[in-house]
Coordinates of C-alpha atoms and ligand atoms in Angstrom, one line a residue:
X1 CA 35.6 -152.2 145.6
X2 CA 33.3 -153.5 142.8
X3 CA 30.3 -155.7 143.3
X4 CA 32.1 -158.5 141.7
X5 CA 35.1 -158.5 144.1
X6 CA 32.7 -158.2 147.1
X7 CA 31.0 -161.4 145.9
X8 CA 34.4 -163.2 145.4
X9 CA 36.8 -161.4 147.7
X10 CA 39.9 -163.5 146.9
X11 CA 39.2 -164.4 143.3
X12 CA 41.5 -162.0 141.5
X13 CA 44.2 -162.7 144.1
X14 CA 43.8 -166.4 143.4
X15 CA 44.0 -165.9 139.6
X16 CA 47.3 -163.9 140.0
X17 CA 48.8 -166.4 142.5
X18 CA 47.8 -169.3 140.2
X19 CA 49.4 -167.6 137.3
X20 CA 52.6 -167.3 139.3
X21 CA 52.4 -171.0 140.3
X22 CA 52.0 -172.1 136.7
X23 CA 54.8 -169.8 135.6
X24 CA 57.1 -171.3 138.2
X25 CA 56.3 -174.8 137.0
X26 CA 56.3 -174.3 133.2
X27 CA 57.9 -171.0 132.2
X28 CA 61.5 -170.4 133.4
X29 CA 62.2 -166.8 134.5
X30 CA 63.6 -164.7 131.7
X31 CA 65.8 -161.7 132.5
X32 CA 65.4 -160.4 129.0
X33 CA 61.6 -160.3 129.3
X34 CA 61.8 -158.9 132.8
X35 CA 64.1 -156.2 131.6
X36 CA 61.7 -155.4 128.8
X37 CA 58.8 -155.0 131.2
X38 CA 60.9 -152.7 133.4
X39 CA 62.0 -150.6 130.4
X40 CA 58.4 -150.3 129.2
X41 CA 57.3 -149.2 132.7
X42 CA 60.2 -146.7 132.9
X43 CA 59.1 -145.2 129.5
X44 CA 55.5 -144.9 130.8
X45 CA 54.0 -147.5 128.5
X46 CA 50.6 -148.9 129.6
X47 CA 50.7 -152.4 131.2
X48 CA 48.9 -154.1 128.4
X49 CA 51.6 -156.7 127.7
X50 CA 50.7 -160.3 127.4
X51 CA 51.5 -162.3 130.6
X52 CA 54.2 -165.0 130.5
X53 CA 51.6 -167.7 130.2
X54 CA 49.8 -165.9 127.4
X55 CA 53.1 -165.1 125.6
X56 CA 54.0 -168.8 125.8
X57 CA 50.6 -169.7 124.4
X58 CA 51.2 -167.5 121.4
X59 CA 54.7 -169.0 120.9
X60 CA 53.3 -172.6 121.2
X61 CA 50.5 -171.8 118.7
X62 CA 53.2 -170.6 116.3
X63 CA 55.2 -173.7 116.8
X64 CA 52.2 -176.0 116.7
X65 CA 51.0 -174.5 113.4
X66 CA 54.5 -174.4 111.9
X67 CA 54.0 -170.7 111.1
X68 CA 56.9 -169.0 109.4
X69 CA 55.4 -165.6 108.5
X70 CA 53.8 -163.7 111.4
X71 CA 52.0 -160.4 111.5
X72 CA 51.4 -158.6 114.7
X73 CA 49.0 -155.6 114.9
X74 CA 50.0 -153.6 118.0
X75 CA 53.6 -154.0 119.1
X76 CA 53.5 -151.9 122.3
X77 CA 56.9 -152.5 123.9
X78 CA 57.5 -155.8 122.1
X79 CA 56.9 -158.3 124.9
X80 CA 54.4 -160.4 122.8
X81 CA 56.7 -159.8 119.8
X82 CA 59.7 -161.4 121.7
X83 CA 57.5 -164.4 122.7
X84 CA 56.3 -165.0 119.1
X85 CA 59.7 -164.4 117.4
X86 CA 61.2 -167.0 119.7
X87 CA 58.7 -169.5 118.2
X88 CA 59.9 -168.9 114.7
X89 CA 62.4 -170.9 112.7
X90 CA 65.6 -169.2 111.6
X91 CA 64.1 -168.3 108.2
X92 CA 61.0 -167.0 109.8
X93 CA 59.8 -163.4 109.5
X94 CA 57.6 -161.3 111.8
X95 CA 56.2 -157.9 110.9
X96 CA 54.8 -155.9 113.7
X97 CA 52.8 -152.6 113.4
X98 CA 52.9 -149.9 116.0
X99 CA 51.3 -146.4 116.0
X100 CA 53.5 -144.7 118.6
X101 CA 57.2 -144.0 117.7
X102 CA 58.2 -144.1 121.4
X103 CA 56.7 -147.6 121.8
X104 CA 58.4 -148.8 118.6
X105 CA 61.7 -147.4 119.7
X106 CA 61.5 -149.2 123.1
X107 CA 60.3 -152.4 121.4
X108 CA 63.4 -152.3 119.1
X109 CA 65.7 -151.9 122.1
X110 CA 63.9 -154.8 123.9
X111 CA 64.2 -157.0 120.8
X112 CA 67.9 -156.1 120.3
X113 CA 68.5 -157.0 123.9
X114 CA 66.8 -160.3 123.3
X115 CA 69.2 -161.0 120.3
X116 CA 66.3 -160.7 117.8
X117 CA 67.5 -158.8 114.8
X118 CA 65.9 -156.8 112.1
X119 CA 66.1 -159.6 109.6
X120 CA 63.7 -161.6 111.9
X121 CA 61.5 -158.8 113.2
X122 CA 60.5 -155.7 111.2
X123 CA 58.8 -153.0 113.3
X124 CA 56.7 -150.6 111.2
X125 CA 55.6 -147.4 112.8
X126 CA 52.5 -145.6 111.9
X127 CA 48.7 -145.9 111.6
X128 CA 48.1 -149.7 111.4
X129 CA 45.3 -149.5 108.8
X130 CA 47.7 -147.6 106.5
X131 CA 50.5 -150.0 107.2
X132 CA 48.3 -152.9 106.4
X133 CA 47.3 -151.3 103.1
X134 CA 51.0 -150.9 102.4
X135 CA 51.7 -154.5 103.1
X136 CA 49.1 -155.4 100.4
X137 CA 50.6 -153.0 97.9
X138 CA 54.0 -154.5 98.6
X139 CA 52.5 -157.8 97.6
X140 CA 53.7 -159.4 100.8
X141 CA 53.3 -163.2 100.8
X142 CA 50.2 -164.2 102.9
X143 CA 50.9 -164.5 106.6
X144 CA 50.7 -167.9 108.5
X145 CA 49.8 -166.4 111.8
X146 CA 48.3 -163.0 112.7
X147 CA 47.9 -161.5 116.2
X148 CA 45.5 -158.6 116.6
X149 CA 46.3 -156.7 119.8
X150 CA 46.0 -152.9 119.0
X151 CA 43.4 -150.2 119.6
X152 CA 40.2 -152.1 120.1
X153 CA 37.8 -149.7 118.4
X154 CA 39.6 -150.7 115.1
X155 CA 39.3 -154.4 115.7
X156 CA 36.8 -154.9 112.8
X157 CA 39.2 -153.0 110.4
X158 CA 42.1 -155.1 111.5
X159 CA 40.1 -158.4 111.1
X160 CA 39.2 -157.4 107.5
X161 CA 42.8 -156.7 106.7
X162 CA 43.9 -159.9 108.4
X163 CA 41.7 -161.8 106.1
X164 CA 43.0 -160.0 103.0
X165 CA 46.6 -160.8 104.1
X166 CA 45.8 -164.5 104.8
X167 CA 45.6 -167.8 103.0
X168 CA 43.7 -171.0 103.8
X169 CA 45.1 -172.3 107.1
X170 CA 46.2 -168.9 108.4
X171 CA 45.7 -168.7 112.2
X172 CA 44.2 -165.5 113.5
X173 CA 44.3 -164.6 117.2
X174 CA 42.7 -161.6 118.8
X175 CA 43.5 -160.4 122.4
X176 CA 41.1 -158.7 124.9
X177 CA 37.8 -159.9 123.4
X178 CA 36.0 -160.5 126.7
X179 CA 36.9 -157.3 128.7
X180 CA 35.6 -158.5 132.2
X181 CA 32.5 -159.7 130.4
X182 CA 31.6 -156.2 129.1
X183 CA 31.5 -157.8 125.7
X184 CA 27.9 -158.8 126.3
X185 CA 26.8 -155.3 127.0
X186 CA 24.7 -154.4 124.0
X187 CA 24.5 -150.7 124.7
X188 CA 28.0 -150.2 126.1
X189 CA 29.3 -146.7 125.5
X190 CA 32.9 -147.9 125.7
X191 CA 34.4 -147.7 122.2
X192 CA 36.7 -150.6 123.0
X193 CA 33.7 -152.8 123.9
X194 CA 31.8 -151.6 120.8
X195 CA 34.9 -152.4 118.7
X196 CA 35.1 -155.9 120.1
X197 CA 31.4 -156.5 119.6
X198 CA 31.6 -155.4 116.0
X199 CA 34.6 -157.8 115.6
X200 CA 32.4 -160.7 116.8
X201 CA 29.5 -159.5 114.5
X202 CA 32.0 -159.8 111.6
X203 CA 33.3 -163.1 112.7
X204 CA 29.7 -164.4 113.0
X205 CA 28.9 -163.4 109.4
X206 CA 32.3 -164.1 107.8
X207 CA 32.3 -167.5 106.0
X208 CA 36.1 -167.4 105.5
X209 CA 37.1 -167.9 109.1
X210 CA 36.2 -170.7 111.6
X211 CA 36.6 -169.3 115.1
X212 CA 36.1 -169.7 118.8
X213 CA 36.8 -167.5 121.9
X214 CA 38.1 -168.6 125.2
X215 CA 37.6 -166.6 128.5
X216 CA 40.8 -166.2 130.5
X217 CA 41.7 -165.2 134.1
X218 CA 45.2 -164.4 135.5
X219 CA 47.4 -161.6 136.6
X220 CA 45.8 -159.4 134.0
X221 CA 42.3 -160.1 135.4
X222 CA 39.4 -161.4 133.4
X223 CA 39.5 -161.3 129.6
X224 CA 39.8 -163.6 126.6
X225 CA 41.3 -164.6 123.3
X226 CA 39.6 -165.2 119.9
X227 CA 41.3 -168.1 118.0
X228 CA 40.4 -168.7 114.4
X229 CA 41.6 -170.4 111.2
X230 CA 41.1 -169.3 107.7
X231 CA 39.1 -171.9 105.8
X232 CA 40.2 -173.8 102.7
Ligands
DHB1 C1 43.8 -153.0 126.8 C2 44.5 -153.3 125.7 C3 45.2 -154.5 125.6 O1 45.9 -154.9 124.5 C4 45.2 -155.3 126.8 O2 45.9 -156.5 126.6 C5 44.5 -155.0 127.9 C6 43.8 -153.8 127.9 C7 43.0 -151.8 126.8 O3 43.0 -151.0 125.8 O4 42.2 -151.5 127.7
MG2 MG1 46.2 -157.0 124.6

């Protein structure tokens, strides 16, 4: 048991129970997403998926901002992808980047089962930095909404690309930016924490984006989101 949980013995339990309560009230159970989580688990994918409450937040942000073109960096098994795709209009488009071919294959199956076709969601497999460069070379129209949720050491690289593929008004969201508060550890040896800290350094000095970060608790523990908008 960590020092933290000795201080607050029931806290993480309360966070999880409260997430379940909020889900029961606000987010109907969804067999397609439950099946996707089971399929991811069976294939040995890590349990890094967004929670239902978080997935719904991403979907609401897409609907609230009227986003039509979405870029996701880090597909994993496609749970966040399904949440976001369901927030898009019929003529929307979501491109999602995934390093691992196995993850991409499972994600495609999960999306197919959700009735989300290739015309709406395009999964691109390979190194995300290379895929991002390819998007630029293809002269893809700027994205309206970008979700950064891949390998954390590369967060600064992904933020730079996100800005290159944006336009004024583009919403950029980053997952896992608090990491149980480890983000404040200046001399952390954890490459994920270091990546997130450099991500914040960039945000702090980058005039093109106006951002905040929100700490979150829930079934996934204690973490946080960065939310930003590209300036006019
Ligand atoms: C990690 C990555 C994630 O995207 C997440 O949501 C939780 C944890 C990780 O690499 O530790
Ligand atoms: Mg994440």
